[in-house]
mmCIF file of C-alpha atoms in Angstrom:
data_model
loop_
_atom_site.group_PDB
_atom_site.id
_atom_site.type_symbol
_atom_site.label_atom_id
_atom_site.label_comp_id
_atom_site.label_asym_id
_atom_site.label_seq_id
_atom_site.Cartn_x
_atom_site.Cartn_y
_atom_site.Cartn_z
ATOM 1 C CA MET A 513 0.000 0.000 0.000
ATOM 2 C CA GLU A 514 1.136 3.526 -0.773
ATOM 3 C CA PHE A 515 -0.146 6.662 0.905
ATOM 4 C CA SER A 516 0.727 10.318 0.358
ATOM 5 C CA THR A 517 -0.704 13.602 1.573
ATOM 6 C CA ALA A 518 0.269 15.304 -1.710
ATOM 7 C CA HIS A 519 -3.237 15.120 -3.175
ATOM 8 C CA VAL A 520 -5.046 16.084 0.043
ATOM 9 C CA PRO A 521 -6.009 19.724 0.744
ATOM 10 C CA PRO A 522 -3.310 21.303 2.976
ATOM 11 C CA ALA A 523 -5.622 21.819 5.954
ATOM 12 C CA GLU A 524 -6.637 18.130 5.920
ATOM 13 C CA ARG A 525 -3.234 16.544 5.341
ATOM 14 C CA PHE A 526 -2.216 15.884 8.923
ATOM 15 C CA ASP A 527 -5.604 14.464 9.916
ATOM 16 C CA SER A 528 -5.653 12.172 6.863
ATOM 17 C CA TRP A 529 -2.143 10.997 7.738
ATOM 18 C CA LEU A 530 -3.154 10.270 11.342
ATOM 19 C CA GLU A 531 -6.180 8.303 10.171
ATOM 20 C CA ALA A 532 -4.172 6.208 7.708
ATOM 21 C CA MET A 533 -1.389 5.484 10.201
ATOM 22 C CA PHE A 534 -3.840 4.703 13.032
ATOM 23 C CA ARG A 535 -5.548 2.084 10.846
ATOM 24 C CA SER A 536 -2.344 0.364 9.750
ATOM 25 C CA HIS A 537 0.103 0.776 12.648
ATOM 26 C CA VAL A 538 0.336 0.447 16.405
ATOM 27 C CA PRO A 539 -1.885 3.270 17.755
ATOM 28 C CA SER A 540 0.009 6.229 19.186
ATOM 29 C CA GLU A 541 -0.491 9.923 19.787
ATOM 30 C CA VAL A 542 1.338 11.857 17.060
ATOM 31 C CA LYS A 543 2.278 15.532 17.185
ATOM 32 C CA THR A 544 4.011 17.851 14.729
ATOM 33 C CA GLU A 545 4.743 21.556 14.343
ATOM 34 C CA THR A 546 3.730 21.429 10.658
ATOM 35 C CA ALA A 547 0.121 20.274 11.044
ATOM 36 C CA ASP A 548 -1.140 23.174 8.893
ATOM 37 C CA ASP A 549 0.521 21.753 5.771
ATOM 38 C CA PHE A 550 1.841 18.260 6.451
ATOM 39 C CA HIS A 551 3.788 16.673 3.583
ATOM 40 C CA ALA A 552 4.347 12.950 4.137
ATOM 41 C CA SER A 553 4.325 9.633 2.301
ATOM 42 C CA ALA A 554 4.439 5.959 3.251
ATOM 43 C CA HIS A 555 5.037 2.688 1.422
ATOM 44 C CA LEU A 556 3.691 -0.287 3.387
ATOM 45 C CA LEU A 557 4.656 -3.896 2.753
ATOM 46 C CA ASP A 558 2.590 -6.493 4.623
ATOM 47 C CA LEU A 559 4.485 -9.788 4.962
ATOM 48 C CA ASP A 560 1.738 -11.624 6.835
ATOM 49 C CA THR A 561 3.255 -11.456 10.333
ATOM 50 C CA VAL A 562 5.637 -8.558 9.639
ATOM 51 C CA LEU A 563 4.702 -5.024 8.536
ATOM 52 C CA ILE A 564 7.422 -2.923 6.914
ATOM 53 C CA SER A 565 6.851 0.797 6.328
ATOM 54 C CA SER A 566 9.126 3.214 4.505
ATOM 55 C CA MET A 567 8.128 6.765 5.461
ATOM 56 C CA THR A 568 9.046 10.345 4.618
ATOM 57 C CA THR A 569 7.755 12.999 7.017
ATOM 58 C CA PRO A 570 8.491 16.399 8.577
ATOM 59 C CA SER A 571 9.547 16.326 12.219
ATOM 60 C CA VAL A 572 7.085 14.213 14.220
ATOM 61 C CA GLN A 573 6.736 12.910 17.752
ATOM 62 C CA GLY A 574 4.858 9.744 18.684
ATOM 63 C CA GLU A 575 3.835 8.712 22.172
ATOM 64 C CA ARG A 576 2.419 5.381 23.286
ATOM 65 C CA THR A 577 0.586 6.015 26.543
ATOM 66 C CA ARG A 578 -0.712 3.581 29.142
ATOM 67 C CA ARG A 579 -4.238 4.444 28.043
ATOM 68 C CA LEU A 580 -3.511 3.450 24.438
ATOM 69 C CA ILE A 581 -1.806 0.260 25.602
ATOM 70 C CA ARG A 582 -4.902 -0.703 27.625
ATOM 71 C CA GLN A 583 -7.123 0.007 24.624
ATOM 72 C CA SER A 584 -5.060 -1.924 22.089
ATOM 73 C CA ASP A 585 -1.817 -3.845 22.263
ATOM 74 C CA PRO A 586 -0.768 -6.059 19.329
ATOM 75 C CA GLU A 587 2.276 -7.194 21.367
ATOM 76 C CA VAL A 588 4.875 -6.332 18.779
ATOM 77 C CA VAL A 589 8.439 -5.102 18.820
ATOM 78 C CA LEU A 590 9.027 -2.107 16.559
ATOM 79 C CA LEU A 591 12.309 -1.592 14.739
ATOM 80 C CA HIS A 592 12.951 2.028 13.745
ATOM 81 C CA LEU A 593 15.708 2.828 11.238
ATOM 82 C CA SER A 594 16.454 6.516 10.727
ATOM 83 C CA CYS A 595 17.795 6.855 7.161
ATOM 84 C CA SER A 596 18.099 10.632 7.466
ATOM 85 C CA GLY A 597 17.628 13.144 10.241
ATOM 86 C CA SER A 598 17.995 12.390 13.938
ATOM 87 C CA GLY A 599 15.777 11.722 16.905
ATOM 88 C CA ARG A 600 15.227 10.716 20.492
ATOM 89 C CA VAL A 601 13.601 7.680 22.071
ATOM 90 C CA SER A 602 12.491 7.055 25.657
ATOM 91 C CA GLN A 603 11.233 3.744 27.030
ATOM 92 C CA GLY A 604 11.640 2.330 30.515
ATOM 93 C CA LYS A 605 14.904 3.506 32.065
ATOM 94 C CA HIS A 606 16.439 4.416 28.707
ATOM 95 C CA ASP A 607 16.362 7.859 27.130
ATOM 96 C CA ASN A 608 18.698 8.123 24.124
ATOM 97 C CA THR A 609 19.319 10.125 20.975
ATOM 98 C CA PHE A 610 19.916 8.495 17.599
ATOM 99 C CA GLY A 611 21.262 9.697 14.266
ATOM 100 C CA ALA A 612 21.021 8.855 10.578
ATOM 101 C CA GLY A 613 21.824 5.192 10.051
ATOM 102 C CA ASP A 614 20.887 4.099 13.573
ATOM 103 C CA PHE A 615 18.391 1.388 14.508
ATOM 104 C CA VAL A 616 16.210 1.597 17.615
ATOM 105 C CA LEU A 617 13.923 -1.065 19.093
ATOM 106 C CA TYR A 618 10.864 -0.397 21.224
ATOM 107 C CA ASP A 619 8.027 -2.481 22.646
ATOM 108 C CA SER A 620 4.313 -1.804 21.993
ATOM 109 C CA SER A 621 3.398 -3.027 25.499
ATOM 110 C CA ARG A 622 5.398 -0.382 27.343
ATOM 111 C CA PRO A 623 4.922 3.401 27.411
ATOM 112 C CA LEU A 624 7.289 5.153 25.041
ATOM 113 C CA ARG A 625 8.052 8.434 23.351
ATOM 114 C CA VAL A 626 9.928 8.630 20.051
ATOM 115 C CA GLN A 627 10.805 11.753 18.116
ATOM 116 C CA GLN A 628 12.013 11.752 14.502
ATOM 117 C CA MET A 629 13.553 15.070 13.526
ATOM 118 C CA ALA A 630 13.885 16.440 10.007
ATOM 119 C CA VAL A 631 16.717 18.902 9.456
ATOM 120 C CA THR A 632 16.906 20.671 6.076
ATOM 121 C CA GLN A 633 15.025 17.898 4.259
ATOM 122 C CA PRO A 634 12.088 15.662 5.283
ATOM 123 C CA ALA A 635 13.120 12.744 7.460
ATOM 124 C CA ARG A 636 13.134 9.290 5.892
ATOM 125 C CA PHE A 637 12.863 6.213 8.063
ATOM 126 C CA PHE A 638 11.757 2.580 8.190
ATOM 127 C CA LEU A 639 9.360 1.208 10.774
ATOM 128 C CA VAL A 640 9.106 -2.580 11.085
ATOM 129 C CA GLU A 641 6.507 -4.263 13.299
ATOM 130 C CA ILE A 642 7.516 -7.792 14.386
ATOM 131 C CA PRO A 643 5.479 -10.113 16.629
ATOM 132 C CA ARG A 644 7.229 -10.179 19.988
ATOM 133 C CA ALA A 645 6.857 -13.924 20.662
ATOM 134 C CA PRO A 646 8.865 -15.343 17.716
ATOM 135 C CA LEU A 647 11.537 -12.650 18.040
ATOM 136 C CA GLN A 648 11.893 -13.236 21.779
ATOM 137 C CA ALA A 649 12.061 -16.992 21.194
ATOM 138 C CA LEU A 650 15.094 -16.403 18.952
ATOM 139 C CA VAL A 651 16.675 -13.703 21.148
ATOM 140 C CA PRO A 652 15.487 -14.171 24.766
ATOM 141 C CA SER A 653 17.365 -11.094 26.002
ATOM 142 C CA ILE A 654 15.888 -8.771 23.361
ATOM 143 C CA SER A 655 14.516 -6.436 26.066
ATOM 144 C CA LYS A 656 18.085 -5.297 26.819
ATOM 145 C CA LEU A 657 18.115 -3.502 23.452
ATOM 146 C CA LEU A 658 14.919 -1.488 23.941
ATOM 147 C CA ALA A 659 15.570 2.229 23.285
ATOM 148 C CA VAL A 660 19.314 1.525 22.881
ATOM 149 C CA PRO A 661 20.441 2.709 19.400
ATOM 150 C CA PHE A 662 22.821 0.591 17.331
ATOM 151 C CA SER A 663 24.492 1.260 14.008
ATOM 152 C CA GLY A 664 23.248 0.294 10.566
ATOM 153 C CA HIS A 665 26.521 1.356 8.942
ATOM 154 C CA GLN A 666 28.505 -1.795 9.601
ATOM 155 C CA GLY A 667 28.232 -5.526 10.299
ATOM 156 C CA PRO A 668 24.807 -7.208 10.318
ATOM 157 C CA GLY A 669 23.138 -3.811 10.771
ATOM 158 C CA ALA A 670 24.411 -2.699 7.352
ATOM 159 C CA VAL A 671 23.098 -5.917 5.788
ATOM 160 C CA LEU A 672 19.702 -5.384 7.424
ATOM 161 C CA TRP A 673 19.502 -1.784 6.167
ATOM 162 C CA ARG A 674 20.234 -2.810 2.553
ATOM 163 C CA TYR A 675 17.828 -5.729 2.878
ATOM 164 C CA LEU A 676 14.956 -3.434 3.951
ATOM 165 C CA GLU A 677 15.686 -1.010 1.100
ATOM 166 C CA GLU A 678 15.614 -3.796 -1.502
ATOM 167 C CA LEU A 679 12.602 -5.498 0.063
ATOM 168 C CA VAL A 680 10.422 -2.401 -0.245
ATOM 169 C CA ARG A 681 11.875 -1.336 -3.613
ATOM 170 C CA ASN A 682 10.939 -4.673 -5.227
ATOM 171 C CA ALA A 683 7.550 -5.094 -3.512
ATOM 172 C CA CYS A 684 5.623 -5.259 -6.803
ATOM 173 C CA ALA A 685 7.600 -8.318 -7.916
ATOM 174 C CA TYR A 686 6.502 -10.608 -5.068
ATOM 175 C CA ARG A 687 3.953 -13.353 -5.525
ATOM 176 C CA PRO A 688 1.488 -14.339 -2.766
ATOM 177 C CA SER A 689 3.543 -17.490 -2.237
ATOM 178 C CA ASP A 690 6.596 -15.334 -1.387
ATOM 179 C CA VAL A 691 4.973 -13.482 1.508
ATOM 180 C CA ALA A 692 5.323 -15.996 4.343
ATOM 181 C CA ALA A 693 8.912 -16.911 3.418
ATOM 182 C CA LEU A 694 9.949 -13.244 3.243
ATOM 183 C CA GLY A 695 8.315 -12.605 6.607
ATOM 184 C CA ARG A 696 10.272 -15.450 8.223
ATOM 185 C CA ALA A 697 13.519 -14.327 6.574
ATOM 186 C CA THR A 698 12.964 -10.779 7.855
ATOM 187 C CA ILE A 699 12.440 -11.985 11.431
ATOM 188 C CA ASP A 700 15.546 -14.196 11.198
ATOM 189 C CA LEU A 701 17.727 -11.353 9.918
ATOM 190 C CA ILE A 702 16.457 -8.924 12.552
ATOM 191 C CA ALA A 703 17.051 -11.567 15.244
ATOM 192 C CA ALA A 704 20.591 -12.189 14.008
ATOM 193 C CA THR A 705 21.320 -8.448 13.957
ATOM 194 C CA CYS A 706 20.003 -8.035 17.510
ATOM 195 C CA ALA A 707 21.913 -11.087 18.709
ATOM 196 C CA HIS A 708 25.095 -9.619 17.238
ATOM 197 C CA GLN A 709 24.562 -6.456 19.310
ATOM 198 C CA LEU A 710 24.062 -8.599 22.417
ATOM 199 C CA ALA A 711 26.867 -11.034 21.544
ATOM 200 C CA ASP A 712 24.277 -13.780 22.050
ATOM 201 C CA ASP A 713 25.754 -17.164 21.039
ATOM 202 C CA ALA A 714 22.506 -18.937 21.880
ATOM 203 C CA LEU A 715 20.906 -17.920 18.575
ATOM 204 C CA PRO A 716 19.666 -21.052 16.739
ATOM 205 C CA MET A 717 21.982 -22.373 14.016
ATOM 206 C CA ALA A 718 19.294 -22.016 11.322
ATOM 207 C CA THR A 719 18.897 -18.316 12.117
ATOM 208 C CA ARG A 720 22.669 -17.725 12.096
ATOM 209 C CA GLN A 721 22.914 -19.456 8.721
ATOM 210 C CA GLN A 722 20.017 -17.399 7.334
ATOM 211 C CA ALA A 723 21.763 -14.213 8.425
ATOM 212 C CA LEU A 724 25.082 -15.390 6.959
ATOM 213 C CA LEU A 725 23.393 -16.225 3.658
ATOM 214 C CA ALA A 726 21.687 -12.803 3.555
ATOM 215 C CA GLY A 727 25.070 -11.144 4.074
ATOM 216 C CA ILE A 728 26.652 -13.254 1.335
ATOM 217 C CA GLU A 729 23.871 -12.472 -1.149
ATOM 218 C CA ASP A 730 24.244 -8.766 -0.356
ATOM 219 C CA PHE A 731 28.013 -9.045 -0.948
ATOM 220 C CA ILE A 732 27.449 -10.750 -4.310
ATOM 221 C CA GLU A 733 24.939 -8.084 -5.375
ATOM 222 C CA ARG A 734 27.498 -5.360 -4.651
ATOM 223 C CA HIS A 735 30.253 -7.147 -6.618
ATOM 224 C CA LEU A 736 28.316 -8.458 -9.618
ATOM 225 C CA GLY A 737 30.364 -6.288 -11.986
ATOM 226 C CA ASP A 738 33.653 -7.868 -10.871
ATOM 227 C CA PRO A 739 34.684 -10.628 -13.336
ATOM 228 C CA ALA A 740 36.863 -12.103 -10.583
ATOM 229 C CA LEU A 741 33.812 -12.839 -8.396
ATOM 230 C CA THR A 742 33.887 -16.614 -7.765
ATOM 231 C CA PRO A 743 32.752 -18.998 -5.024
ATOM 232 C CA ASP A 744 36.341 -19.020 -3.727
ATOM 233 C CA THR A 745 36.580 -15.229 -3.411
ATOM 234 C CA ILE A 746 33.106 -15.017 -1.857
ATOM 235 C CA ALA A 747 33.949 -17.693 0.720
ATOM 236 C CA ALA A 748 37.262 -16.013 1.578
ATOM 237 C CA ALA A 749 35.554 -12.648 2.087
ATOM 238 C CA HIS A 750 33.230 -14.247 4.658
ATOM 239 C CA HIS A 751 35.874 -16.375 6.383
ATOM 240 C CA ILE A 752 34.242 -19.691 5.495
ATOM 241 C CA SER A 753 35.300 -22.565 3.261
ATOM 242 C CA THR A 754 34.095 -22.846 -0.328
ATOM 243 C CA ARG A 755 32.497 -26.159 0.644
ATOM 244 C CA GLN A 756 30.527 -24.446 3.415
ATOM 245 C CA LEU A 757 29.409 -21.757 0.961
ATOM 246 C CA HIS A 758 28.057 -24.376 -1.455
ATOM 247 C CA LYS A 759 26.260 -26.137 1.418
ATOM 248 C CA LEU A 760 24.560 -22.864 2.426
ATOM 249 C CA PHE A 761 23.106 -22.445 -1.060
ATOM 250 C CA GLN A 762 22.185 -26.128 -1.359
ATOM 251 C CA ALA A 763 20.265 -25.915 1.917
ATOM 252 C CA GLN A 764 17.979 -23.338 0.308
ATOM 253 C CA GLY A 765 16.996 -25.918 -2.292
ATOM 254 C CA GLY A 766 17.545 -23.420 -5.086
ATOM 255 C CA LEU A 767 20.374 -22.283 -7.328
ATOM 256 C CA SER A 768 24.053 -23.084 -6.985
ATOM 257 C CA VAL A 769 26.410 -20.203 -6.176
ATOM 258 C CA ALA A 770 27.550 -19.865 -9.801
ATOM 259 C CA ALA A 771 23.977 -20.055 -11.112
ATOM 260 C CA TRP A 772 22.843 -17.421 -8.571
ATOM 261 C CA ILE A 773 25.590 -15.055 -9.753
ATOM 262 C CA ARG A 774 24.811 -15.728 -13.407
ATOM 263 C CA GLN A 775 21.067 -15.182 -12.956
ATOM 264 C CA HIS A 776 21.522 -11.873 -11.161
ATOM 265 C CA ARG A 777 24.071 -10.641 -13.709
ATOM 266 C CA LEU A 778 21.653 -11.471 -16.527
ATOM 267 C CA GLU A 779 18.871 -9.645 -14.702
ATOM 268 C CA ARG A 780 21.029 -6.509 -14.419
ATOM 269 C CA CYS A 781 21.865 -6.725 -18.133
ATOM 270 C CA ARG A 782 18.208 -7.220 -19.029
ATOM 271 C CA ARG A 783 17.279 -4.166 -16.969
ATOM 272 C CA ASP A 784 19.954 -1.960 -18.586
ATOM 273 C CA LEU A 785 19.120 -3.112 -22.114
ATOM 274 C CA ALA A 786 15.502 -2.060 -21.558
ATOM 275 C CA ASP A 787 16.486 1.327 -20.102
ATOM 276 C CA PRO A 788 16.369 4.246 -22.595
ATOM 277 C CA ARG A 789 19.145 5.967 -20.640
ATOM 278 C CA PHE A 790 21.596 3.302 -21.854
ATOM 279 C CA ALA A 791 20.345 3.165 -25.448
ATOM 280 C CA GLU A 792 23.681 4.447 -26.816
ATOM 281 C CA LEU A 793 25.776 2.055 -24.744
ATOM 282 C CA PRO A 794 26.960 -0.972 -26.786
ATOM 283 C CA VAL A 795 25.589 -4.351 -25.761
ATOM 284 C CA CYS A 796 29.091 -5.626 -25.057
ATOM 285 C CA ALA A 797 29.699 -2.670 -22.708
ATOM 286 C CA ILE A 798 26.566 -3.505 -20.724
ATOM 287 C CA ALA A 799 27.631 -7.140 -20.552
ATOM 288 C CA SER A 800 31.095 -6.143 -19.368
ATOM 289 C CA ARG A 801 29.606 -3.779 -16.809
ATOM 290 C CA TRP A 802 27.998 -6.776 -15.100
ATOM 291 C CA GLY A 803 30.926 -9.178 -15.218
ATOM 292 C CA PHE A 804 30.513 -10.891 -18.624
ATOM 293 C CA THR A 805 33.904 -10.690 -20.350
ATOM 294 C CA ASP A 806 33.087 -12.890 -23.370
ATOM 295 C CA PRO A 807 30.414 -11.264 -25.620
ATOM 296 C CA ALA A 808 29.649 -14.513 -27.468
ATOM 297 C CA HIS A 809 29.173 -16.425 -24.212
ATOM 298 C CA PHE A 810 26.959 -13.630 -22.887
ATOM 299 C CA GLY A 811 24.855 -13.707 -26.058
ATOM 300 C CA ARG A 812 24.232 -17.439 -25.711
ATOM 301 C CA LEU A 813 23.311 -17.152 -22.029
ATOM 302 C CA PHE A 814 20.986 -14.213 -22.674
ATOM 303 C CA ARG A 815 19.206 -15.953 -25.553
ATOM 304 C CA LYS A 816 18.727 -19.081 -23.445
ATOM 305 C CA SER A 817 17.319 -17.021 -20.564
ATOM 306 C CA MET A 818 15.189 -14.482 -22.464
ATOM 307 C CA GLY A 819 14.374 -16.295 -25.710
ATOM 308 C CA SER A 820 15.969 -13.635 -27.914
ATOM 309 C CA CYS A 821 19.403 -12.151 -28.510
ATOM 310 C CA PRO A 822 20.386 -9.017 -26.524
ATOM 311 C CA THR A 823 20.103 -6.715 -29.542
ATOM 312 C CA ASP A 824 16.605 -7.884 -30.465
ATOM 313 C CA TYR A 825 15.495 -7.680 -26.832
ATOM 314 C CA ARG A 826 16.756 -4.106 -26.564
ATOM 315 C CA ARG A 827 15.080 -3.094 -29.833
ATOM 316 C CA MET A 828 11.754 -4.566 -28.718
ATOM 317 C CA CYS A 829 11.846 -2.846 -25.306
ATOM 318 C CA LEU A 830 12.930 0.559 -26.592
ATOM 319 C CA SER A 831 10.445 0.569 -29.451
ATOM 320 C CA SER A 832 7.689 -0.205 -26.937
ATOM 321 C CA VAL A 833 8.761 2.759 -24.795
ATOM 322 C CA GLN A 834 8.946 5.080 -27.791
ATOM 323 C CA GLY A 835 5.530 3.890 -28.960
ATOM 324 C CA VAL A 836 4.039 4.994 -25.652
#
């Protein structure tokens, strides 16, 4: 679901935002100094048990009071990632500030106050609602992290940040059958990130492996253009054996490491060939950009995957765009 106040009369924007957020999120009292003309947007991705929201707002303050908790408590843990701007969060004995790139956890069953500040530009942030029970089962000491900011710039936090960005960006590509699996994977990755902050070795092996695999896939995505990307170099970068890397992919019951790399490289080439911005870029240059050093080999792989040669595919896509 997408929601924006852009097409709402200025005087009604804040009220319409409150109504939309109250229906979809944990109820809280929201205040702002820009209520007279409130510019905000939200992209919501419902993964069955997990709700992920990407929001852009002016400075806002939310408060979860004891009265609201008595009226309605979904018993969730909320993960707040500030992509820009700064803020402050208070829950229990903790009262801390956070900055751009920081994660903060808070609990819907306890009174809290959270403030997201915009500076020169609107603030952008993620809000993830996770059922408390499965997360606490994976990380029993999760309450120690409530209202204690931790970084999304490095380690598992950086992987989680990129994962959330990609998850929301590609929301239209998911099938109904993907929803439950993506929800479980999201909980596992959040649990692994929290456990890393707590140095909790009791995290189940399956969850640790899921987090490791997510980090490896993120690494591959960022190095697709490197022709030297191989299972050996990937394994070395993650301090595991090549055999262990292959076992991780086999356990998913899907593609091998090499096939995963090849598929994602082809997808990047397909995307660029269909993009009018790259219309003047030779096919071989696009192939090389994504790690294919042999044009003939690339042509055969592309034809097998897409059913046509790269040149014909590009012509068909660009002519369709121009026709529109």
